[in-house]
Coordinates of C-alpha atoms in Angstrom, one line a residue:
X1 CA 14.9 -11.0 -27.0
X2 CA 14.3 -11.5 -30.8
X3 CA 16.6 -8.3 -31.7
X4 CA 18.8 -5.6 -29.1
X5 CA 15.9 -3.5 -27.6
X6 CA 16.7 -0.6 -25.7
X7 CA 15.1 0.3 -22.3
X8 CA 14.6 3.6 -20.6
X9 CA 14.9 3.2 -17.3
X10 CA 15.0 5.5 -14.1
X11 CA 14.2 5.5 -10.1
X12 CA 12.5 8.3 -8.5
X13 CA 12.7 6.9 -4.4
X14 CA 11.1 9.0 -1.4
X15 CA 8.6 7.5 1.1
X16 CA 6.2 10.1 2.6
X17 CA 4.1 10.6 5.8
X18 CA 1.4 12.8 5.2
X19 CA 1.9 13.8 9.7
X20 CA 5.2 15.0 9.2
X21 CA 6.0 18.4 9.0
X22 CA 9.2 18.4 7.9
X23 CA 9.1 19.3 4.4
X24 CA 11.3 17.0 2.0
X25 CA 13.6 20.0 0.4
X26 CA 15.6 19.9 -2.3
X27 CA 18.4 19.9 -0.9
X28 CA 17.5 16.4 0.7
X29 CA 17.2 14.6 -2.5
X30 CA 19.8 13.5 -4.4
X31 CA 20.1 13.4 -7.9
X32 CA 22.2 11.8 -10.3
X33 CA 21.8 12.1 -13.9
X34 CA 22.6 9.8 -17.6
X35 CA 25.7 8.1 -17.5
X36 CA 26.4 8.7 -13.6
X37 CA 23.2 6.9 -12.8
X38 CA 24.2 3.9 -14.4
X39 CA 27.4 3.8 -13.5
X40 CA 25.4 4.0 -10.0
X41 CA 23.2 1.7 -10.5
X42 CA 26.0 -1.5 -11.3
X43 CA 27.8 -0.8 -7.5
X44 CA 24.6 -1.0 -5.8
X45 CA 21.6 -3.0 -5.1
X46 CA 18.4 -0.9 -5.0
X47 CA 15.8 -2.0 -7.9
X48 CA 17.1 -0.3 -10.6
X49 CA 20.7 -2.0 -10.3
X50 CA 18.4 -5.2 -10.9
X51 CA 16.6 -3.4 -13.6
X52 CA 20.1 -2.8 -15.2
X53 CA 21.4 -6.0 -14.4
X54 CA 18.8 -8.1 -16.0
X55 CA 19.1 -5.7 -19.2
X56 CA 22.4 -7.1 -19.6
X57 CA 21.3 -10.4 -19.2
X58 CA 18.9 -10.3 -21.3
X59 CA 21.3 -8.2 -24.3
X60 CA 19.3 -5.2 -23.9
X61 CA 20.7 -1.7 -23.6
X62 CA 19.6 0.6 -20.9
X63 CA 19.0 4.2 -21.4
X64 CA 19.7 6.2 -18.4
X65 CA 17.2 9.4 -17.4
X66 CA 18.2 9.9 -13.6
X67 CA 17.9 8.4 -10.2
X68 CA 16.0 10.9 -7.4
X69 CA 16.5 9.5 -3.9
X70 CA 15.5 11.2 -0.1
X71 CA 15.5 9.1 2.7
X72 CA 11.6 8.8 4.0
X73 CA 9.8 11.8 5.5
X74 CA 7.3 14.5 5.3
X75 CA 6.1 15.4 1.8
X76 CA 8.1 16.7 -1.1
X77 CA 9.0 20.2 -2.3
X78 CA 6.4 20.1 -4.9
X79 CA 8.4 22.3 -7.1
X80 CA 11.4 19.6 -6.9
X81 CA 8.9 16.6 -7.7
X82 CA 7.7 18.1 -10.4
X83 CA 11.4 19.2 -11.4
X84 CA 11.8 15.4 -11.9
X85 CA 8.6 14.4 -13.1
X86 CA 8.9 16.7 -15.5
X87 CA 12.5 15.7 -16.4
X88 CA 11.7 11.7 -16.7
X89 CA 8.8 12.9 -18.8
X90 CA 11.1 14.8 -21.3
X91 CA 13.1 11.8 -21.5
X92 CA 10.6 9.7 -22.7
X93 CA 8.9 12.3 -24.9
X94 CA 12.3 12.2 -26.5
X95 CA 11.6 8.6 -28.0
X96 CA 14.8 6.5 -29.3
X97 CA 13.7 3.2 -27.3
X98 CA 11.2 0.3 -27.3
X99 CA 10.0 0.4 -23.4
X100 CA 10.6 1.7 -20.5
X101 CA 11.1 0.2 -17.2
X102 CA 11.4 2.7 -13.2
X103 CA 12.2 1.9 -10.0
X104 CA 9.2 3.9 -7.8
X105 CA 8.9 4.0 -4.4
X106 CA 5.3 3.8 -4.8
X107 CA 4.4 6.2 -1.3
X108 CA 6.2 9.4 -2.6
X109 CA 4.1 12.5 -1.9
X110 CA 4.4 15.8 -2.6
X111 CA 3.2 18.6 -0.8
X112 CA 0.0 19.2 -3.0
X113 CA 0.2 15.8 -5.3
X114 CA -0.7 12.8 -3.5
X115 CA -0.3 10.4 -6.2
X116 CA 2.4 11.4 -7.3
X117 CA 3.5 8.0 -8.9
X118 CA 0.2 8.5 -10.5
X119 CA 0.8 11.0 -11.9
X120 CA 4.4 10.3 -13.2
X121 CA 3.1 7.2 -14.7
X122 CA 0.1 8.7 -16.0
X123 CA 2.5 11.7 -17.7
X124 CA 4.7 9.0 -19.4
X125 CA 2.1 6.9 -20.8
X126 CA 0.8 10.1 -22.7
X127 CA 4.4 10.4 -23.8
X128 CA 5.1 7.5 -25.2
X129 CA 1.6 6.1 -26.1
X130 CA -0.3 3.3 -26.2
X131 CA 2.0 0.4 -27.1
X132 CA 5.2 1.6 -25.6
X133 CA 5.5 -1.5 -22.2
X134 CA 6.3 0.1 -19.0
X135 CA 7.1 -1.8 -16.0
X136 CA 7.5 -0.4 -12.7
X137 CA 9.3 -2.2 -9.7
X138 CA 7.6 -1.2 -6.2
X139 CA 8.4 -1.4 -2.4
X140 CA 5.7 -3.6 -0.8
X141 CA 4.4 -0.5 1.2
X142 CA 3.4 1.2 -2.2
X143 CA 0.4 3.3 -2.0
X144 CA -1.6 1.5 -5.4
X145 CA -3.9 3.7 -7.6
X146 CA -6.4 3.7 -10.0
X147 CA -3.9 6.2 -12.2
X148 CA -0.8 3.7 -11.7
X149 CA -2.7 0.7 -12.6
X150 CA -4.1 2.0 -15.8
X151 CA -0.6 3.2 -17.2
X152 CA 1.3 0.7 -16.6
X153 CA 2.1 -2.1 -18.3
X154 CA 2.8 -4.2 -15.7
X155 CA 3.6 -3.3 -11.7
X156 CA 5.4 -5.8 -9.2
X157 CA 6.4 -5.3 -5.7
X158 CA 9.4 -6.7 -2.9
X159 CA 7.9 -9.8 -1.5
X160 CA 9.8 -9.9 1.8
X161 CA 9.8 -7.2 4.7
X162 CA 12.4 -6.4 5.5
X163 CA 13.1 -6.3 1.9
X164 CA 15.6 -8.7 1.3
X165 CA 14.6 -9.1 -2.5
X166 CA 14.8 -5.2 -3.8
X167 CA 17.2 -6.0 -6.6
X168 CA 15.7 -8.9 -7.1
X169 CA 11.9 -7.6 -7.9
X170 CA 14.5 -5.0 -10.1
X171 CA 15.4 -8.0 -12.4
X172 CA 11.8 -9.2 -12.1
X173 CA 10.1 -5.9 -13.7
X174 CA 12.5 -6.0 -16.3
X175 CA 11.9 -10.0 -17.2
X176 CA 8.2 -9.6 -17.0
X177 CA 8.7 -6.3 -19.4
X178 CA 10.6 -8.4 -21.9
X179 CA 8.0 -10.8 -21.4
X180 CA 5.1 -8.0 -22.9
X181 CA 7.0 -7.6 -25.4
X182 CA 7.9 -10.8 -26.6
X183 CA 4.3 -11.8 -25.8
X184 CA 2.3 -9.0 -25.5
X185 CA 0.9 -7.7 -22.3
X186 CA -0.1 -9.2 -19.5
X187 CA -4.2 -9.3 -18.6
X188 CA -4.3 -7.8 -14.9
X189 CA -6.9 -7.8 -11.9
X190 CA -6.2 -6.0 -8.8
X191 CA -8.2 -5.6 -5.4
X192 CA -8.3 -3.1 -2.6
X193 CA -9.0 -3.7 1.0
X194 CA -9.6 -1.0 3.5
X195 CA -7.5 -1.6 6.5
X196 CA -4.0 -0.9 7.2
X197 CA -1.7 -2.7 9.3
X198 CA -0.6 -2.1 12.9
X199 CA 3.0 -4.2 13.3
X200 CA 3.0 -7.4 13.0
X201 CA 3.9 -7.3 9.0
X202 CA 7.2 -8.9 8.5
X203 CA 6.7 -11.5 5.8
X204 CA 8.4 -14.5 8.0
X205 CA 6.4 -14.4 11.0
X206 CA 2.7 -13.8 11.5
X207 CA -0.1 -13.5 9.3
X208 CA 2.0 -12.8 6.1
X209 CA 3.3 -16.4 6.3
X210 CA 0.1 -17.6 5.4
X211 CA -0.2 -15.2 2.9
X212 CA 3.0 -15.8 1.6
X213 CA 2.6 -19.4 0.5
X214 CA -0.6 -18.6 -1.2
X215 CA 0.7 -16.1 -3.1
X216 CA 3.8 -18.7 -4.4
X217 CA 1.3 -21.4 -4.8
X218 CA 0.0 -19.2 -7.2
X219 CA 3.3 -17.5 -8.6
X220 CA 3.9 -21.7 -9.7
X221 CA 0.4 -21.7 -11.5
X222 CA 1.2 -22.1 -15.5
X223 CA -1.2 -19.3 -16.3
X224 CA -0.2 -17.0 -13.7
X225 CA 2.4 -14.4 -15.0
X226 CA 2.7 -12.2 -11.8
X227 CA 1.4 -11.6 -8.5
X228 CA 1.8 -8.9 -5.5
X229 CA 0.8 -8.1 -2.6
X230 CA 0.9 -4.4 -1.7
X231 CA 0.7 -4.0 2.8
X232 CA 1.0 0.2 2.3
X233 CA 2.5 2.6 3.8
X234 CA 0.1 3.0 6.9
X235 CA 1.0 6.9 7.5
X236 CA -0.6 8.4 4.2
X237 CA -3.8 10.4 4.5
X238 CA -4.7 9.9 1.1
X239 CA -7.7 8.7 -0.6
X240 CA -8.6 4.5 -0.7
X241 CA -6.2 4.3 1.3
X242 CA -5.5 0.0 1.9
X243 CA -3.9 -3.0 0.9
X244 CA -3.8 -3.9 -2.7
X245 CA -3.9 -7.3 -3.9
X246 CA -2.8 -7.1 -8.4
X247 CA -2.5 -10.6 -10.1
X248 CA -1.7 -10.9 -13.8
X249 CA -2.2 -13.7 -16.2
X250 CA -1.5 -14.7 -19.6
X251 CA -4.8 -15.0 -20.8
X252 CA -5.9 -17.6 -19.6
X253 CA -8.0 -16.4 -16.5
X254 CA -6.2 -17.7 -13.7
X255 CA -5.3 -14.3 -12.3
X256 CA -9.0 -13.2 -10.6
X257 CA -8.9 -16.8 -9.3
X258 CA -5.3 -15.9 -7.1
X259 CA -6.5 -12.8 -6.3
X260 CA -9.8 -13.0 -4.7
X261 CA -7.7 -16.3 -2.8
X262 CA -5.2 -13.6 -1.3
X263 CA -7.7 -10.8 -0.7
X264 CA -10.0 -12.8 1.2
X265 CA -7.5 -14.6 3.4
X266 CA -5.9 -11.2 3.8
X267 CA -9.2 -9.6 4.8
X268 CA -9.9 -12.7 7.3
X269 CA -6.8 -11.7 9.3
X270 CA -7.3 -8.1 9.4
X271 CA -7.3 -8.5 12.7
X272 CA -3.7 -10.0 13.4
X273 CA -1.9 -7.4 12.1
X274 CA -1.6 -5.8 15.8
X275 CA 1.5 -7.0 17.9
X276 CA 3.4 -6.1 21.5
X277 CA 6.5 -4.8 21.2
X278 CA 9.0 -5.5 24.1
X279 CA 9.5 -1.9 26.4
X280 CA 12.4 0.2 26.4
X281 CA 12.9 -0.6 30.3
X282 CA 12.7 -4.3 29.1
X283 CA 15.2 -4.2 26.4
X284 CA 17.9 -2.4 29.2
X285 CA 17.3 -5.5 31.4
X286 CA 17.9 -7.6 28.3
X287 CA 21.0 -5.3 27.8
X288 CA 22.8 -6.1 31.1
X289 CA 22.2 -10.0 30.8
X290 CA 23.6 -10.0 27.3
X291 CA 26.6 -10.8 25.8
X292 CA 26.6 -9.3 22.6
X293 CA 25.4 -5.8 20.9
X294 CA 21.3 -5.3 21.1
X295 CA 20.2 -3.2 18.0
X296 CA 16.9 -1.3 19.2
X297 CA 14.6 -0.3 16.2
X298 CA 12.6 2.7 17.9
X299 CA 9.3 2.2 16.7
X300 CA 7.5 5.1 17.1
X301 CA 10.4 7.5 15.3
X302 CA 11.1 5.4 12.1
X303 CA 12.7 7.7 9.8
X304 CA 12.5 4.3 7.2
X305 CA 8.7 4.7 8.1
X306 CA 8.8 8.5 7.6
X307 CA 9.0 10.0 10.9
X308 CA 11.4 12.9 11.4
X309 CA 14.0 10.9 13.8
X310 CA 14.1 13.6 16.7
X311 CA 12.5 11.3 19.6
X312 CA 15.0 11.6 22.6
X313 CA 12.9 8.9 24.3
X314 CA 15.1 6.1 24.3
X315 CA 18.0 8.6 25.0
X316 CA 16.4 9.8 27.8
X317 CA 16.0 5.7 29.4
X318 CA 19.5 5.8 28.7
X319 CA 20.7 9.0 30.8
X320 CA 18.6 7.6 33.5
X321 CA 20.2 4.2 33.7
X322 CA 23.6 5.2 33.7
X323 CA 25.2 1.7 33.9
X324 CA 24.7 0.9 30.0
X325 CA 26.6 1.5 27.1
X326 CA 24.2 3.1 24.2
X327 CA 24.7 5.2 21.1
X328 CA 22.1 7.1 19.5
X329 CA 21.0 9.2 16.5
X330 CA 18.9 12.4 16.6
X331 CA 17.7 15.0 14.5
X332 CA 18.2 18.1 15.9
X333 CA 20.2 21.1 13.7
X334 CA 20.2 23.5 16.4
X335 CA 22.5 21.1 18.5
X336 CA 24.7 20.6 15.7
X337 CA 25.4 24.4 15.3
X338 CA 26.1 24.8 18.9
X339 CA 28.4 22.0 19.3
X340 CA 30.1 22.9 16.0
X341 CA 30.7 26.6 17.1
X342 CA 32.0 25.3 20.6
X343 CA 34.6 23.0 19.3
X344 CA 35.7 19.7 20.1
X345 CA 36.0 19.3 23.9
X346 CA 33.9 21.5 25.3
X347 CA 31.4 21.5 27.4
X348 CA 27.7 22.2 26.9
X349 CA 24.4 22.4 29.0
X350 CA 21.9 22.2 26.1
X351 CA 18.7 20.0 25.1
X352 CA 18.3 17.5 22.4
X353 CA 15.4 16.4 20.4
X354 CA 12.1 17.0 20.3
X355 CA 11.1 19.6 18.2
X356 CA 9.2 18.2 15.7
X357 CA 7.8 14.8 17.7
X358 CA 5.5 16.7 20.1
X359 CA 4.7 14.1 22.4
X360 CA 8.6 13.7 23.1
X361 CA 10.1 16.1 25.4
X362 CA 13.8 16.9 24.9
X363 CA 16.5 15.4 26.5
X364 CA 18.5 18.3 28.7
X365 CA 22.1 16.9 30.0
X366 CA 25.5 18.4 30.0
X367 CA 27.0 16.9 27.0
X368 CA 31.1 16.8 26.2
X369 CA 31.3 17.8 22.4
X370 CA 33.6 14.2 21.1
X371 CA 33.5 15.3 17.2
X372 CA 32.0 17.3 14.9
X373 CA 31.9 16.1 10.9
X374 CA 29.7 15.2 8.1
X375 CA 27.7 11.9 8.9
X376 CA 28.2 11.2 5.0
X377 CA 29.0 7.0 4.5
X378 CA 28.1 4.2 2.0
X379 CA 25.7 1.6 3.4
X380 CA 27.3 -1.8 3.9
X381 CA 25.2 -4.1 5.1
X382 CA 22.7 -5.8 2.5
X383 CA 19.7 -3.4 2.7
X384 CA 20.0 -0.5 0.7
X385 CA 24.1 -1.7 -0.2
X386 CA 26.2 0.0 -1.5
X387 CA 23.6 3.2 -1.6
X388 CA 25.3 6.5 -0.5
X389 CA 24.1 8.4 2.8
X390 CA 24.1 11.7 3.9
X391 CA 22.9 13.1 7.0
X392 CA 24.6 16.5 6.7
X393 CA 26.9 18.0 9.4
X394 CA 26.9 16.3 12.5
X395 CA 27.9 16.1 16.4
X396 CA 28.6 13.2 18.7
X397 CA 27.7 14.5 22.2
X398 CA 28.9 12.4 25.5
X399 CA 27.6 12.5 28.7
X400 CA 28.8 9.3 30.7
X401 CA 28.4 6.2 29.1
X402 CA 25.9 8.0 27.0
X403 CA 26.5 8.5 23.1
X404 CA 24.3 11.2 21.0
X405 CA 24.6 12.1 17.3
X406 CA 23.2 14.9 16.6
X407 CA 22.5 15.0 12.9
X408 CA 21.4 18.1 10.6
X409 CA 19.2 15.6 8.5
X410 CA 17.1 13.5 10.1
X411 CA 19.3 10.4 10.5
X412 CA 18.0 6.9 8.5
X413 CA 19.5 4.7 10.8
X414 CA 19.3 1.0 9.7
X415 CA 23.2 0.0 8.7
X416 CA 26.3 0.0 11.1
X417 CA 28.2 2.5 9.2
X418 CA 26.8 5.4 10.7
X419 CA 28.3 4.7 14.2
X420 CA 31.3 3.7 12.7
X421 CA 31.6 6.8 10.5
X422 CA 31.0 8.9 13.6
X423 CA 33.7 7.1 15.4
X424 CA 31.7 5.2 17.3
X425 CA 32.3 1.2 17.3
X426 CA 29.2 -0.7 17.4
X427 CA 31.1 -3.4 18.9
X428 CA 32.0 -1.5 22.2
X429 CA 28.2 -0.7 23.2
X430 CA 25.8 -2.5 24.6
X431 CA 23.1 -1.1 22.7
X432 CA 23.0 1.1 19.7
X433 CA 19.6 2.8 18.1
X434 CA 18.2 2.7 14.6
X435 CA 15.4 4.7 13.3
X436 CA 14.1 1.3 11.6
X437 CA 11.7 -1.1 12.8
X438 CA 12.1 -3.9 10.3
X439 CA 15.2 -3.0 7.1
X440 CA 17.8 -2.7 10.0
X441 CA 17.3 -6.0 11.1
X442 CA 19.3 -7.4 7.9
X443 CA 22.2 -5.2 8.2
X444 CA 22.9 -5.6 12.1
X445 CA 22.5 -9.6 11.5
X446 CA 25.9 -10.8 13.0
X447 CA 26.7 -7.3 14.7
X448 CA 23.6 -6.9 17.4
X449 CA 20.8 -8.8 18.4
X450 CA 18.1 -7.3 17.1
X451 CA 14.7 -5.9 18.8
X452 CA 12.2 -3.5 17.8
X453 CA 10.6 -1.5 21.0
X454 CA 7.5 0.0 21.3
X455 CA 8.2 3.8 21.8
X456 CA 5.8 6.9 21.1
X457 CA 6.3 9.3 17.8
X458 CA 4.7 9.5 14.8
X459 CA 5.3 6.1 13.2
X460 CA 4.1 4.3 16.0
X461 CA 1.2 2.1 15.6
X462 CA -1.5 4.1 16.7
X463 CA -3.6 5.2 13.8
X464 CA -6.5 6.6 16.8
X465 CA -3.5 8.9 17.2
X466 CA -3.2 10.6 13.5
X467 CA -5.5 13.2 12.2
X468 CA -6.4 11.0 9.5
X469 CA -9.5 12.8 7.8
X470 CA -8.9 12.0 3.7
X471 CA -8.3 8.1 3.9
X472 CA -10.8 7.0 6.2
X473 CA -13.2 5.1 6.3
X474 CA -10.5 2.2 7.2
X475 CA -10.6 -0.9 9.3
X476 CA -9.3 -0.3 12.3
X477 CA -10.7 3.0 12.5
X478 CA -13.7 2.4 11.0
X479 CA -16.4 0.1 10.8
X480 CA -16.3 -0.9 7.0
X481 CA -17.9 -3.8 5.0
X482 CA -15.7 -5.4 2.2
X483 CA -16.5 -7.6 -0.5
X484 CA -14.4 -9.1 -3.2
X485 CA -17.0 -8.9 -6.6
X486 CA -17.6 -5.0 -5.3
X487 CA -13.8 -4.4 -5.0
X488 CA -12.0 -6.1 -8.2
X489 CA -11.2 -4.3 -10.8
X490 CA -9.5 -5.0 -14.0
X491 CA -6.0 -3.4 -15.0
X492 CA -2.9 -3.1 -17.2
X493 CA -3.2 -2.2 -20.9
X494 CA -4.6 -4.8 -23.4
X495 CA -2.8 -4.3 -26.8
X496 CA -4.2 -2.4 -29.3
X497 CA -5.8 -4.2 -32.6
X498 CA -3.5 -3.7 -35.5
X499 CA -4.7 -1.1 -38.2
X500 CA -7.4 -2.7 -40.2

């Protein structure tokens, strides 16, 4: 940078699932504010640590407004989104710096504002005007709109899923935002497709491979200043609802070139983004021939996808076996109260699970109460590290060889410090359950062998299943035609001719 610039920066983080019921309360995010989210922010590794991070780097000064994080799940309070929105707003309204750069989820929802990103970015950009950059750093499964696109500056997303590059795309909004304003602002193009996926969506297997080597063939092209690719959340029933493909160039034209490349080979293997998932009853047998820990990402109750985490179903397969080792985490408050008023050691005939997952009956057993305390721990593998949990009071119930937690907050499974923090050892199962399909997979790496399972709920694949009414039409629910020259559209925010 020419001269010191000072950036405002912040991180509003919730994923919603427009078919969950559970209401995002206030008391489920967590919000840290000026100085404390920075200080934050350096012992971590979410987006705005990067964000910070490359401020330093690049001798800038960052100006803190306040991090708002809930793990994934039904929509927010919409009096505590707009609590923050309005909060970040005031903040820049108050002036004092020459850009701004967030870390957004990009699928937050609110319980009457959809795009809420939208929105936020829209409020900020009437703040601050016309020439103040913003840059936003995204999760790959951001929900894109026409009201993000047109307020922002410039808007990049992770590249990998699991997302091994979150601080990384962090550093990268900030570079590109000293970019604008060393250089002005980037000239964008961005496409939507209507389909979502159905599995088969990690970046280093499948059809994303593909993908993923166009899009870095491009990314080396000297004209090319950005590109992402956007696979969205698939649980939002929300309007253009899709994949977004946004390519930015320096002028040169290069950028609808790179993204009509992507879209089209995208749309050609719409198709592909299906997969099978190994069985519960297969992973058991895998269990009793194996050496080492199996991680089991339960598919269909992904609280990382949104899903409320009460499924008893691999539980259940559990009970029934007998002969295995597992330890699992459930949401279920009810539980937590009873086992908390019995005490440690005693004995209770009670259910667990299943209230909010209708399709999933809950699991009945007589359970031995082994501890009662607050399932509160720093993650410490590399997703999400560093980044404080907190699934409220909690229970371990035993029966056999058999391991519940029962959590008052449904329990974001996807690091091996829960078990441990409940006391118990990862190492000494034979299987453990996460309420991840994909995330948990980098944090179990050298712990468990890793499988995902196809099990029902509301984050399994099966958009026939979800009373999508809003979104649609969408491939592959509907029969829709797509075209790239109908679909592109041009973005970001040209600079404005001097006085004159």
């Amino acid at each position: 940078m020419s001269r010191a610039r000072s950036i405002l920066v912040g991180q509003l983080w919730h994923e919603g699932h427009s078919f969950n019921p559970l209401v995002t309360a206030r008391e489920d995010v967590a919000v840290v504010h000026g100085a404390a989210a920075l200080a934050e922010a350096r012992v971590s590794r979410t987006a705005l640590a990067g964000i910070v991070s490359a401020c330093d780097a690049l001798g800038a000064t960052p100006v803190p407004t306040l991090i708002a994080r809930a793990r994934p799940g039904g929509p927010i309070d919409e009096a505590v989104f707009q609590d923050v929105a309005d909060r970040l707003v005031a903040a820049a309204a108050a002036g004092g710096f020459d850009a701004v750069c967030l870390d957004l989820h990009g699928a937050t929802v609110a319980a009457r504002t959809g795009d809420t990103e939208g929105v936020l970015l829209a409020r900020i950009r009437e703040a601050v005007g016309p020439e103040v950059p913003i840059a936003v750093a995204l999760d790959l499964h951001g929900y894109i709109t026409p009201a993000m696109l047109d307020a922002a500056t410039i808007l990049t997303g992770y590249r990998t899923n699991p997302h091994r590059d979150i601080f990384e795309t962090g550093e990268r909004a900030m570079r590109l935002l000293d970019r604008a304003l060393r250089e002005g602002p980037p000239r964008g193009v961005a496409v939507r497709l209507p389909f979502i996926t159905r599995g088969n969506d990690e970046t280093d297997r499948g059809p994303l491979v593909e993908l993923g080597a166009i899009a870095d063939r491009w990314r080396a092209h000297p004209g090319i200043v950005d590109v992402s690719v956007f696979n969205v959340q698939p649980f939002l029933d929300l309007p253009d609802i899709g994949q977004v493909v946004l390519a930015y160039d320096d002028g040169t034209g290069a950028a609808p070139d790179a993204c009509r490349e992507l879209a089209e080979c995208l749309w050609a293997h719409r198709a592909d983004f299906d997969e099978r998932l190994t069985t519960v009853d297969e992973a058991f047998a895998l269990a009793r021939r194996s050496d080492v820990v199996l991680a089991l990402g339960d598919q269909g109750d992904r609280v990382v996808g949104g899903g409320p985490g009460d499924s008893a179903f691999i539980a259940a397969k559990a009970l029934d076996a007998g002969d295995l080792a597992v330890a699992s985490g459930i949401y279920d408050p009810a539980a937590v109260a009873a086992a908390q008023a019995a005490g440690v050691g005693a004995v209770l005939d009670l259910s667990v699970g299943g209230g909010v997952n209708a399709e999933i009956a809950p699991l009945r057993a007589t359970w031995t109460v082994a501890a009662v305390r607050d399932a509160r721990f720093h993650n410490t593998g590399p997703y999400m590290n560093g980044v404080a949990a907190d699934f409220g009071r909690a229970a371990v119930l035993t029966h056999g060889r058999l391991s519940v937690v029962v959590t008052s907050r449904a329990p974001n499974i996807h690091d091996p410090a829960f078990y441990e923090t409940m006391g118990i050892p990862v190492a000494e199962q034979d299987v453990v359950v996460t309420r991840s399909a994909n995330h948990y997979k980098l944090s179990f790496a050298g712990t468990a062998r890793c499988i995902t399972v196809d099990t029902p709920g509301l984050t399994a694949f099966r958009p026939a299943d979800l009373p999508f009414t809003v979104a649609r039409p969408f491939y592959p629910l509907d029969d829709v035609a797509w075209c790239f020259e109908e679909a592109v559209r041009s973005v970001g925010r040209p600079r404005a001719p001097a006085p004159g």
